Amino acid sequence: LVVGDVGDRALVDRVLRDHGVRAVVHLAAETHVDRSIAGPDAFLRTNVLGTATLLSAARAAGVARFVHMSTDEVYGELAPDAAPWREDAPLAPRSPYAASKAAADHLVGAWRETHGYAAMIVRCTNNYGPYQSPEKLIPLCISRALHNEPLPVYGDGRQVRTWLHVDDCCDALERVLDAGDPGAVYHVAGPDEVPNLAVVRAILAAAGRPESLIAHVTDRPGHDRRYALDASKIARELGVTPRRRLVDALPETVAWYVAHAAWREAALARLSAG
């Protein structure tokens, strides 16, 4: 493990060289939409400039396989009755975070067209599971439920997301790294489209807490109502089909956070400390 800044070219060069790196899975990113609205600069530095740095360094070091992790949010907002996005859908981000990730995707494409460096892009739906940052919806609500604190729900809570368990996400990334078509874009989507309010209610049920803890709060600016991805390409070409259903894996996730209280509290303390 090397702790450092993805935008530090000298450090990245040294790590790639000293460890003889042959493949890169680029997961380094600022990812929280609310924080991107409050302060976008860090998102531009890490997600855009950091991606450019890593692409340049990997190409210079002769790294043969490069997978860039992106997000469904680069497409913007999907209508309630619209078909899920395919990989060739136009990018139309609506938050600073999503815009920074879309810019990073365009950089990957630019390196392919300009330098012939055929990095791959994986766009996935919302992840959940063990060890997730407590600022994210599911671990945030789990922690608040376990402390008998209000669970904040933006607006009416009917924003729809497709939930992907981290185990399925990791399996997909490994498969793309091993066998993906150079320069290709792949979608990875969980099997369940669920409104946020339903997710929060399921967390409360799994934690044995009352729904009276739900607290509807003012919606954030530009909050996308729905995301959904067509993941038939990765299933067809690479045999990847995520299987963890939210109805089963969410109670397991709640149980994990209950069993790992020390980790959970330490993560919350780090988040509070900034």
PDB file of C-alpha atoms in Angstrom:
ATOM      1  CA  LEU A   1       0.000   0.000   0.000  1.00  0.00           C
ATOM      2  CA  VAL A   2       1.345   3.402  -1.034  1.00  0.00           C
ATOM      3  CA  VAL A   3      -0.531   6.402   0.353  1.00  0.00           C
ATOM      4  CA  GLY A   4      -0.312   9.436  -1.913  1.00  0.00           C
ATOM      5  CA  ASP A   5      -1.958  11.842  -4.329  1.00  0.00           C
ATOM      6  CA  VAL A   6      -3.044  10.519  -7.723  1.00  0.00           C
ATOM      7  CA  GLY A   7      -2.129  13.946  -9.118  1.00  0.00           C
ATOM      8  CA  ASP A   8       1.496  13.650  -7.942  1.00  0.00           C
ATOM      9  CA  ARG A   9       3.184  12.688 -11.218  1.00  0.00           C
ATOM     10  CA  ALA A  10       6.583  11.975  -9.663  1.00  0.00           C
ATOM     11  CA  LEU A  11       5.035   9.631  -7.100  1.00  0.00           C
ATOM     12  CA  VAL A  12       2.854   7.875  -9.672  1.00  0.00           C
ATOM     13  CA  ASP A  13       5.851   7.418 -11.995  1.00  0.00           C
ATOM     14  CA  ARG A  14       7.912   5.956  -9.167  1.00  0.00           C
ATOM     15  CA  VAL A  15       5.191   3.542  -8.040  1.00  0.00           C
ATOM     16  CA  LEU A  16       4.566   2.271 -11.562  1.00  0.00           C
ATOM     17  CA  ARG A  17       8.303   1.831 -12.167  1.00  0.00           C
ATOM     18  CA  ASP A  18       9.385   0.386  -8.830  1.00  0.00           C
ATOM     19  CA  HIS A  19       6.574  -2.160  -8.672  1.00  0.00           C
ATOM     20  CA  GLY A  20       6.658  -3.151 -12.343  1.00  0.00           C
ATOM     21  CA  VAL A  21       2.964  -2.379 -12.726  1.00  0.00           C
ATOM     22  CA  ARG A  22       1.401  -4.043 -15.757  1.00  0.00           C
ATOM     23  CA  ALA A  23      -2.254  -3.114 -15.148  1.00  0.00           C
ATOM     24  CA  VAL A  24      -4.109  -0.219 -13.512  1.00  0.00           C
ATOM     25  CA  VAL A  25      -7.660  -0.080 -12.161  1.00  0.00           C
ATOM     26  CA  HIS A  26      -8.289   3.623 -11.583  1.00  0.00           C
ATOM     27  CA  LEU A  27     -10.620   4.048  -8.593  1.00  0.00           C
ATOM     28  CA  ALA A  28      -9.114   7.218  -7.110  1.00  0.00           C
ATOM     29  CA  ALA A  29     -11.869   9.831  -6.991  1.00  0.00           C
ATOM     30  CA  GLU A  30     -13.836  12.345  -4.996  1.00  0.00           C
ATOM     31  CA  THR A  31     -17.354  10.941  -5.141  1.00  0.00           C
ATOM     32  CA  HIS A  32     -19.868  12.804  -2.966  1.00  0.00           C
ATOM     33  CA  VAL A  33     -22.352  14.962  -4.875  1.00  0.00           C
ATOM     34  CA  ASP A  34     -23.182  17.237  -1.936  1.00  0.00           C
ATOM     35  CA  ARG A  35     -19.500  18.000  -1.333  1.00  0.00           C
ATOM     36  CA  SER A  36     -18.998  18.687  -5.040  1.00  0.00           C
ATOM     37  CA  ILE A  37     -21.732  21.328  -4.882  1.00  0.00           C
ATOM     38  CA  ALA A  38     -20.230  22.938  -1.788  1.00  0.00           C
ATOM     39  CA  GLY A  39     -16.652  22.844  -3.086  1.00  0.00           C
ATOM     40  CA  PRO A  40     -15.950  21.579  -6.614  1.00  0.00           C
ATOM     41  CA  ASP A  41     -12.218  22.350  -6.723  1.00  0.00           C
ATOM     42  CA  ALA A  42     -11.119  19.095  -5.077  1.00  0.00           C
ATOM     43  CA  PHE A  43     -13.244  17.159  -7.565  1.00  0.00           C
ATOM     44  CA  LEU A  44     -11.594  18.871 -10.511  1.00  0.00           C
ATOM     45  CA  ARG A  45      -8.114  18.264  -9.102  1.00  0.00           C
ATOM     46  CA  THR A  46      -8.602  14.598  -8.302  1.00  0.00           C
ATOM     47  CA  ASN A  47     -11.116  13.390 -10.853  1.00  0.00           C
ATOM     48  CA  VAL A  48      -9.955  15.374 -13.879  1.00  0.00           C
ATOM     49  CA  LEU A  49      -6.309  16.332 -13.374  1.00  0.00           C
ATOM     50  CA  GLY A  50      -5.624  13.139 -11.420  1.00  0.00           C
ATOM     51  CA  THR A  51      -7.001  11.033 -14.264  1.00  0.00           C
ATOM     52  CA  ALA A  52      -4.877  12.920 -16.803  1.00  0.00           C
ATOM     53  CA  THR A  53      -1.799  12.370 -14.639  1.00  0.00           C
ATOM     54  CA  LEU A  54      -2.461   8.665 -14.268  1.00  0.00           C
ATOM     55  CA  LEU A  55      -3.171   8.177 -17.976  1.00  0.00           C
ATOM     56  CA  SER A  56       0.057   9.958 -18.935  1.00  0.00           C
ATOM     57  CA  ALA A  57       2.119   8.047 -16.397  1.00  0.00           C
ATOM     58  CA  ALA A  58       0.620   4.674 -17.298  1.00  0.00           C
ATOM     59  CA  ARG A  59       1.182   5.234 -20.999  1.00  0.00           C
ATOM     60  CA  ALA A  60       4.779   6.345 -20.407  1.00  0.00           C
ATOM     61  CA  ALA A  61       5.417   3.284 -18.227  1.00  0.00           C
ATOM     62  CA  GLY A  62       4.022   0.902 -20.830  1.00  0.00           C
ATOM     63  CA  VAL A  63       1.105  -0.244 -18.670  1.00  0.00           C
ATOM     64  CA  ALA A  64      -0.808  -2.537 -20.994  1.00  0.00           C
ATOM     65  CA  ARG A  65      -4.209  -2.722 -19.295  1.00  0.00           C
ATOM     66  CA  PHE A  66      -6.001   0.293 -17.823  1.00  0.00           C
ATOM     67  CA  VAL A  67      -9.560   0.298 -16.448  1.00  0.00           C
ATOM     68  CA  HIS A  68     -11.126   3.627 -15.505  1.00  0.00           C
ATOM     69  CA  MET A  69     -14.014   3.499 -13.049  1.00  0.00           C
ATOM     70  CA  SER A  70     -16.858   5.865 -13.914  1.00  0.00           C
ATOM     71  CA  THR A  71     -20.494   6.280 -12.901  1.00  0.00           C
ATOM     72  CA  ASP A  72     -24.040   6.249 -14.238  1.00  0.00           C
ATOM     73  CA  GLU A  73     -24.308   9.891 -13.157  1.00  0.00           C
ATOM     74  CA  VAL A  74     -22.394  11.081 -16.237  1.00  0.00           C
ATOM     75  CA  TYR A  75     -25.590  10.588 -18.272  1.00  0.00           C
ATOM     76  CA  GLY A  76     -27.675  13.011 -16.226  1.00  0.00           C
ATOM     77  CA  GLU A  77     -31.302  12.287 -15.375  1.00  0.00           C
ATOM     78  CA  LEU A  78     -33.389   9.475 -16.849  1.00  0.00           C
ATOM     79  CA  ALA A  79     -37.146   9.845 -17.325  1.00  0.00           C
ATOM     80  CA  PRO A  80     -39.324   7.498 -15.233  1.00  0.00           C
ATOM     81  CA  ASP A  81     -40.562   5.567 -18.272  1.00  0.00           C
ATOM     82  CA  ALA A  82     -37.349   5.688 -20.341  1.00  0.00           C
ATOM     83  CA  ALA A  83     -35.283   2.636 -21.250  1.00  0.00           C
ATOM     84  CA  PRO A  84     -31.985   2.295 -19.358  1.00  0.00           C
ATOM     85  CA  TRP A  85     -28.992   4.030 -20.911  1.00  0.00           C
ATOM     86  CA  ARG A  86     -26.733   2.131 -23.295  1.00  0.00           C
ATOM     87  CA  GLU A  87     -22.981   2.722 -23.473  1.00  0.00           C
ATOM     88  CA  ASP A  88     -23.332   5.044 -26.478  1.00  0.00           C
ATOM     89  CA  ALA A  89     -25.793   7.431 -24.775  1.00  0.00           C
ATOM     90  CA  PRO A  90     -24.661  11.089 -24.745  1.00  0.00           C
ATOM     91  CA  LEU A  91     -23.103  12.390 -21.541  1.00  0.00           C
ATOM     92  CA  ALA A  92     -25.174  15.106 -19.851  1.00  0.00           C
ATOM     93  CA  PRO A  93     -23.949  15.502 -16.240  1.00  0.00           C
ATOM     94  CA  ARG A  94     -25.973  17.702 -13.876  1.00  0.00           C
ATOM     95  CA  SER A  95     -23.720  18.024 -10.806  1.00  0.00           C
ATOM     96  CA  PRO A  96     -20.089  19.111 -10.390  1.00  0.00           C
ATOM     97  CA  TYR A  97     -19.216  15.550  -9.359  1.00  0.00           C
ATOM     98  CA  ALA A  98     -20.869  14.036 -12.422  1.00  0.00           C
ATOM     99  CA  ALA A  99     -19.259  16.658 -14.661  1.00  0.00           C
ATOM    100  CA  SER A 100     -15.817  15.844 -13.270  1.00  0.00           C
ATOM    101  CA  LYS A 101     -16.338  12.147 -13.967  1.00  0.00           C
ATOM    102  CA  ALA A 102     -17.640  12.865 -17.467  1.00  0.00           C
ATOM    103  CA  ALA A 103     -14.547  14.994 -18.101  1.00  0.00           C
ATOM    104  CA  ALA A 104     -12.386  12.091 -16.941  1.00  0.00           C
ATOM    105  CA  ASP A 105     -14.235   9.760 -19.326  1.00  0.00           C
ATOM    106  CA  HIS A 106     -13.555  12.178 -22.176  1.00  0.00           C
ATOM    107  CA  LEU A 107      -9.863  12.212 -21.233  1.00  0.00           C
ATOM    108  CA  VAL A 108      -9.780   8.428 -21.493  1.00  0.00           C
ATOM    109  CA  GLY A 109     -11.320   8.752 -24.945  1.00  0.00           C
ATOM    110  CA  ALA A 110      -8.852  11.473 -25.910  1.00  0.00           C
ATOM    111  CA  TRP A 111      -5.879   9.293 -24.911  1.00  0.00           C
ATOM    112  CA  ARG A 112      -7.340   6.517 -27.058  1.00  0.00           C
ATOM    113  CA  GLU A 113      -7.823   8.718 -30.122  1.00  0.00           C
ATOM    114  CA  THR A 114      -4.677  10.848 -29.755  1.00  0.00           C
ATOM    115  CA  HIS A 115      -2.147   8.374 -28.395  1.00  0.00           C
ATOM    116  CA  GLY A 116      -3.655   5.003 -29.226  1.00  0.00           C
ATOM    117  CA  TYR A 117      -3.793   4.212 -25.509  1.00  0.00           C
ATOM    118  CA  ALA A 118      -6.857   1.995 -25.348  1.00  0.00           C
ATOM    119  CA  ALA A 119      -7.972   2.270 -21.731  1.00  0.00           C
ATOM    120  CA  MET A 120     -11.353   0.819 -20.833  1.00  0.00           C
ATOM    121  CA  ILE A 121     -14.207   2.524 -18.967  1.00  0.00           C
ATOM    122  CA  VAL A 122     -16.593   0.855 -16.529  1.00  0.00           C
ATOM    123  CA  ARG A 123     -19.722   2.812 -15.604  1.00  0.00           C
ATOM    124  CA  CYS A 124     -21.583   1.301 -12.686  1.00  0.00           C
ATOM    125  CA  THR A 125     -24.674   1.991 -10.636  1.00  0.00           C
ATOM    126  CA  ASN A 126     -24.761   2.836  -6.918  1.00  0.00           C
ATOM    127  CA  ASN A 127     -22.555   0.537  -4.836  1.00  0.00           C
ATOM    128  CA  TYR A 128     -23.206  -0.697  -1.310  1.00  0.00           C
ATOM    129  CA  GLY A 129     -21.660  -3.202   1.085  1.00  0.00           C
ATOM    130  CA  PRO A 130     -18.968  -3.499   3.779  1.00  0.00           C
ATOM    131  CA  TYR A 131     -16.388  -0.780   4.401  1.00  0.00           C
ATOM    132  CA  GLN A 132     -18.259   1.959   2.504  1.00  0.00           C
ATOM    133  CA  SER A 133     -17.672   5.548   3.576  1.00  0.00           C
ATOM    134  CA  PRO A 134     -20.248   6.619   6.176  1.00  0.00           C
ATOM    135  CA  GLU A 135     -21.084   9.699   4.081  1.00  0.00           C
ATOM    136  CA  LYS A 136     -22.900   7.467   1.548  1.00  0.00           C
ATOM    137  CA  LEU A 137     -26.653   6.891   1.828  1.00  0.00           C
ATOM    138  CA  ILE A 138     -26.770   3.289   3.030  1.00  0.00           C
ATOM    139  CA  PRO A 139     -23.960   3.377   5.640  1.00  0.00           C
ATOM    140  CA  LEU A 140     -25.088   6.848   6.750  1.00  0.00           C
ATOM    141  CA  CYS A 141     -28.603   5.593   7.392  1.00  0.00           C
ATOM    142  CA  ILE A 142     -27.346   2.417   9.066  1.00  0.00           C
ATOM    143  CA  SER A 143     -25.159   4.419  11.445  1.00  0.00           C
ATOM    144  CA  ARG A 144     -27.950   6.856  12.264  1.00  0.00           C
ATOM    145  CA  ALA A 145     -30.437   4.050  12.807  1.00  0.00           C
ATOM    146  CA  LEU A 146     -28.073   2.263  15.178  1.00  0.00           C
ATOM    147  CA  HIS A 147     -27.685   5.522  17.129  1.00  0.00           C
ATOM    148  CA  ASN A 148     -31.468   6.151  17.066  1.00  0.00           C
ATOM    149  CA  GLU A 149     -30.861   9.393  15.178  1.00  0.00           C
ATOM    150  CA  PRO A 150     -33.028  10.854  12.371  1.00  0.00           C
ATOM    151  CA  LEU A 151     -32.391   9.430   8.910  1.00  0.00           C
ATOM    152  CA  PRO A 152     -32.357  12.309   6.378  1.00  0.00           C
ATOM    153  CA  VAL A 153     -34.270  11.689   3.148  1.00  0.00           C
ATOM    154  CA  TYR A 154     -34.030  14.294   0.385  1.00  0.00           C
ATOM    155  CA  GLY A 155     -37.373  15.618  -0.837  1.00  0.00           C
ATOM    156  CA  ASP A 156     -40.072  12.994  -1.280  1.00  0.00           C
ATOM    157  CA  GLY A 157     -37.539  10.144  -1.329  1.00  0.00           C
ATOM    158  CA  ARG A 158     -38.803   8.845  -4.659  1.00  0.00           C
ATOM    159  CA  GLN A 159     -35.481   9.242  -6.451  1.00  0.00           C
ATOM    160  CA  VAL A 160     -34.759   5.858  -8.037  1.00  0.00           C
ATOM    161  CA  ARG A 161     -31.330   4.201  -8.017  1.00  0.00           C
ATOM    162  CA  THR A 162     -30.065   0.819  -9.158  1.00  0.00           C
ATOM    163  CA  TRP A 163     -28.114  -0.851  -6.352  1.00  0.00           C
ATOM    164  CA  LEU A 164     -24.980  -2.928  -7.002  1.00  0.00           C
ATOM    165  CA  HIS A 165     -23.314  -4.947  -4.257  1.00  0.00           C
ATOM    166  CA  VAL A 166     -19.587  -4.277  -3.997  1.00  0.00           C
ATOM    167  CA  ASP A 167     -18.778  -7.983  -4.497  1.00  0.00           C
ATOM    168  CA  ASP A 168     -20.540  -7.953  -7.869  1.00  0.00           C
ATOM    169  CA  CYS A 169     -18.804  -4.698  -8.777  1.00  0.00           C
ATOM    170  CA  CYS A 170     -15.368  -6.132  -7.982  1.00  0.00           C
ATOM    171  CA  ASP A 171     -16.092  -9.297  -9.963  1.00  0.00           C
ATOM    172  CA  ALA A 172     -17.030  -7.161 -12.970  1.00  0.00           C
ATOM    173  CA  LEU A 173     -13.900  -5.005 -12.715  1.00  0.00           C
ATOM    174  CA  GLU A 174     -11.709  -8.096 -12.560  1.00  0.00           C
ATOM    175  CA  ARG A 175     -13.416  -9.565 -15.613  1.00  0.00           C
ATOM    176  CA  VAL A 176     -13.020  -6.345 -17.622  1.00  0.00           C
ATOM    177  CA  LEU A 177      -9.367  -6.092 -16.609  1.00  0.00           C
ATOM    178  CA  ASP A 178      -8.708  -9.668 -17.716  1.00  0.00           C
ATOM    179  CA  ALA A 179     -10.796  -9.903 -20.872  1.00  0.00           C
ATOM    180  CA  GLY A 180     -12.328  -6.542 -21.791  1.00  0.00           C
ATOM    181  CA  ASP A 181     -11.946  -5.199 -25.317  1.00  0.00           C
ATOM    182  CA  PRO A 182      -9.259  -2.459 -25.314  1.00  0.00           C
ATOM    183  CA  GLY A 183     -10.894   0.966 -25.536  1.00  0.00           C
ATOM    184  CA  ALA A 184     -14.379  -0.350 -24.755  1.00  0.00           C
ATOM    185  CA  VAL A 185     -17.002   1.045 -22.385  1.00  0.00           C
ATOM    186  CA  TYR A 186     -18.974  -1.351 -20.195  1.00  0.00           C
ATOM    187  CA  HIS A 187     -21.976  -0.890 -17.920  1.00  0.00           C
ATOM    188  CA  VAL A 188     -22.318  -2.781 -14.642  1.00  0.00           C
ATOM    189  CA  ALA A 189     -25.756  -2.596 -13.039  1.00  0.00           C
ATOM    190  CA  GLY A 190     -27.330  -4.270 -10.060  1.00  0.00           C
ATOM    191  CA  PRO A 191     -30.598  -6.180 -10.470  1.00  0.00           C
ATOM    192  CA  ASP A 192     -32.804  -3.786  -8.458  1.00  0.00           C
ATOM    193  CA  GLU A 193     -34.178  -0.303  -9.202  1.00  0.00           C
ATOM    194  CA  VAL A 194     -35.419   1.015  -5.854  1.00  0.00           C
ATOM    195  CA  PRO A 195     -36.609   4.435  -4.597  1.00  0.00           C
ATOM    196  CA  ASN A 196     -34.405   5.912  -1.891  1.00  0.00           C
ATOM    197  CA  LEU A 197     -37.267   5.991   0.604  1.00  0.00           C
ATOM    198  CA  ALA A 198     -37.791   2.242   0.206  1.00  0.00           C
ATOM    199  CA  VAL A 199     -34.087   1.648   0.856  1.00  0.00           C
ATOM    200  CA  VAL A 200     -34.246   3.706   4.048  1.00  0.00           C
ATOM    201  CA  ARG A 201     -37.331   1.814   5.235  1.00  0.00           C
ATOM    202  CA  ALA A 202     -35.586  -1.507   4.568  1.00  0.00           C
ATOM    203  CA  ILE A 203     -32.573  -0.365   6.603  1.00  0.00           C
ATOM    204  CA  LEU A 204     -34.814   0.542   9.531  1.00  0.00           C
ATOM    205  CA  ALA A 205     -36.562  -2.818   9.328  1.00  0.00           C
ATOM    206  CA  ALA A 206     -33.250  -4.696   9.269  1.00  0.00           C
ATOM    207  CA  ALA A 207     -31.943  -2.633  12.191  1.00  0.00           C
ATOM    208  CA  GLY A 208     -35.142  -3.069  14.203  1.00  0.00           C
ATOM    209  CA  ARG A 209     -35.833   0.661  14.332  1.00  0.00           C
ATOM    210  CA  PRO A 210     -39.124   2.554  13.760  1.00  0.00           C
ATOM    211  CA  GLU A 211     -39.955   4.473  10.590  1.00  0.00           C
ATOM    212  CA  SER A 212     -40.585   7.511  12.774  1.00  0.00           C
ATOM    213  CA  LEU A 213     -36.814   8.106  12.502  1.00  0.00           C
ATOM    214  CA  ILE A 214     -37.266   9.113   8.843  1.00  0.00           C
ATOM    215  CA  ALA A 215     -36.785  12.873   8.421  1.00  0.00           C
ATOM    216  CA  HIS A 216     -37.613  14.399   5.040  1.00  0.00           C
ATOM    217  CA  VAL A 217     -35.269  17.321   4.329  1.00  0.00           C
ATOM    218  CA  THR A 218     -35.055  19.958   1.594  1.00  0.00           C
ATOM    219  CA  ASP A 219     -33.938  18.370  -1.653  1.00  0.00           C
ATOM    220  CA  ARG A 220     -30.510  19.254  -2.987  1.00  0.00           C
ATOM    221  CA  PRO A 221     -30.124  21.363  -6.158  1.00  0.00           C
ATOM    222  CA  GLY A 222     -30.382  19.440  -9.418  1.00  0.00           C
ATOM    223  CA  HIS A 223     -31.115  16.116  -7.740  1.00  0.00           C
ATOM    224  CA  ASP A 224     -31.529  13.534 -10.526  1.00  0.00           C
ATOM    225  CA  ARG A 225     -34.749  11.555 -10.169  1.00  0.00           C
ATOM    226  CA  ARG A 226     -33.589   8.313 -11.786  1.00  0.00           C
ATOM    227  CA  TYR A 227     -30.528   6.477 -13.070  1.00  0.00           C
ATOM    228  CA  ALA A 228     -30.597   3.106 -14.848  1.00  0.00           C
ATOM    229  CA  LEU A 229     -28.055   1.320 -17.040  1.00  0.00           C
ATOM    230  CA  ASP A 230     -28.456  -1.305 -19.744  1.00  0.00           C
ATOM    231  CA  ALA A 231     -25.796  -3.870 -18.809  1.00  0.00           C
ATOM    232  CA  SER A 232     -26.522  -6.378 -21.577  1.00  0.00           C
ATOM    233  CA  LYS A 233     -23.180  -5.719 -23.319  1.00  0.00           C
ATOM    234  CA  ILE A 234     -20.994  -6.918 -20.440  1.00  0.00           C
ATOM    235  CA  ALA A 235     -23.285  -9.911 -19.910  1.00  0.00           C
ATOM    236  CA  ARG A 236     -23.111 -10.842 -23.581  1.00  0.00           C
ATOM    237  CA  GLU A 237     -19.394 -10.245 -24.162  1.00  0.00           C
ATOM    238  CA  LEU A 238     -17.852 -11.112 -20.788  1.00  0.00           C
ATOM    239  CA  GLY A 239     -20.487 -13.192 -19.025  1.00  0.00           C
ATOM    240  CA  VAL A 240     -20.923 -10.692 -16.178  1.00  0.00           C
ATOM    241  CA  THR A 241     -24.341 -10.703 -14.494  1.00  0.00           C
ATOM    242  CA  PRO A 242     -24.529  -9.237 -10.966  1.00  0.00           C
ATOM    243  CA  ARG A 243     -26.632 -11.487  -8.756  1.00  0.00           C
ATOM    244  CA  ARG A 244     -26.748 -10.023  -5.249  1.00  0.00           C
ATOM    245  CA  ARG A 245     -30.318  -8.831  -4.629  1.00  0.00           C
ATOM    246  CA  LEU A 246     -30.899  -5.874  -2.335  1.00  0.00           C
ATOM    247  CA  VAL A 247     -33.607  -7.721  -0.415  1.00  0.00           C
ATOM    248  CA  ASP A 248     -31.003 -10.265   0.748  1.00  0.00           C
ATOM    249  CA  ALA A 249     -27.761  -8.291   0.753  1.00  0.00           C
ATOM    250  CA  LEU A 250     -29.044  -5.162   2.520  1.00  0.00           C
ATOM    251  CA  PRO A 251     -29.857  -6.981   5.795  1.00  0.00           C
ATOM    252  CA  GLU A 252     -26.427  -8.648   5.525  1.00  0.00           C
ATOM    253  CA  THR A 253     -24.874  -5.207   5.118  1.00  0.00           C
ATOM    254  CA  VAL A 254     -26.693  -3.880   8.179  1.00  0.00           C
ATOM    255  CA  ALA A 255     -25.494  -6.913  10.144  1.00  0.00           C
ATOM    256  CA  TRP A 256     -21.915  -6.275   8.994  1.00  0.00           C
ATOM    257  CA  TYR A 257     -21.984  -2.696  10.289  1.00  0.00           C
ATOM    258  CA  VAL A 258     -23.457  -3.894  13.586  1.00  0.00           C
ATOM    259  CA  ALA A 259     -20.685  -6.497  13.939  1.00  0.00           C
ATOM    260  CA  HIS A 260     -17.962  -3.997  13.011  1.00  0.00           C
ATOM    261  CA  ALA A 261     -18.937  -1.206  15.392  1.00  0.00           C
ATOM    262  CA  ALA A 262     -15.326  -0.193  16.101  1.00  0.00           C
ATOM    263  CA  TRP A 263     -14.580   0.293  12.405  1.00  0.00           C
ATOM    264  CA  ARG A 264     -17.866   2.159  11.931  1.00  0.00           C
ATOM    265  CA  GLU A 265     -17.225   4.563  14.784  1.00  0.00           C
ATOM    266  CA  ALA A 266     -13.639   5.210  13.664  1.00  0.00           C
ATOM    267  CA  ALA A 267     -14.840   5.959  10.126  1.00  0.00           C
ATOM    268  CA  LEU A 268     -17.457   8.372  11.467  1.00  0.00           C
ATOM    269  CA  ALA A 269     -14.806  10.107  13.586  1.00  0.00           C
ATOM    270  CA  ARG A 270     -12.515  10.527  10.574  1.00  0.00           C
ATOM    271  CA  LEU A 271     -15.391  11.948   8.546  1.00  0.00           C
ATOM    272  CA  SER A 272     -16.305  14.421  11.293  1.00  0.00           C
ATOM    273  CA  ALA A 273     -12.675  15.519  11.580  1.00  0.00           C
ATOM    274  CA  GLY A 274     -12.565  16.300   7.872  1.00  0.00           C
TER     275      GLY A 274
END
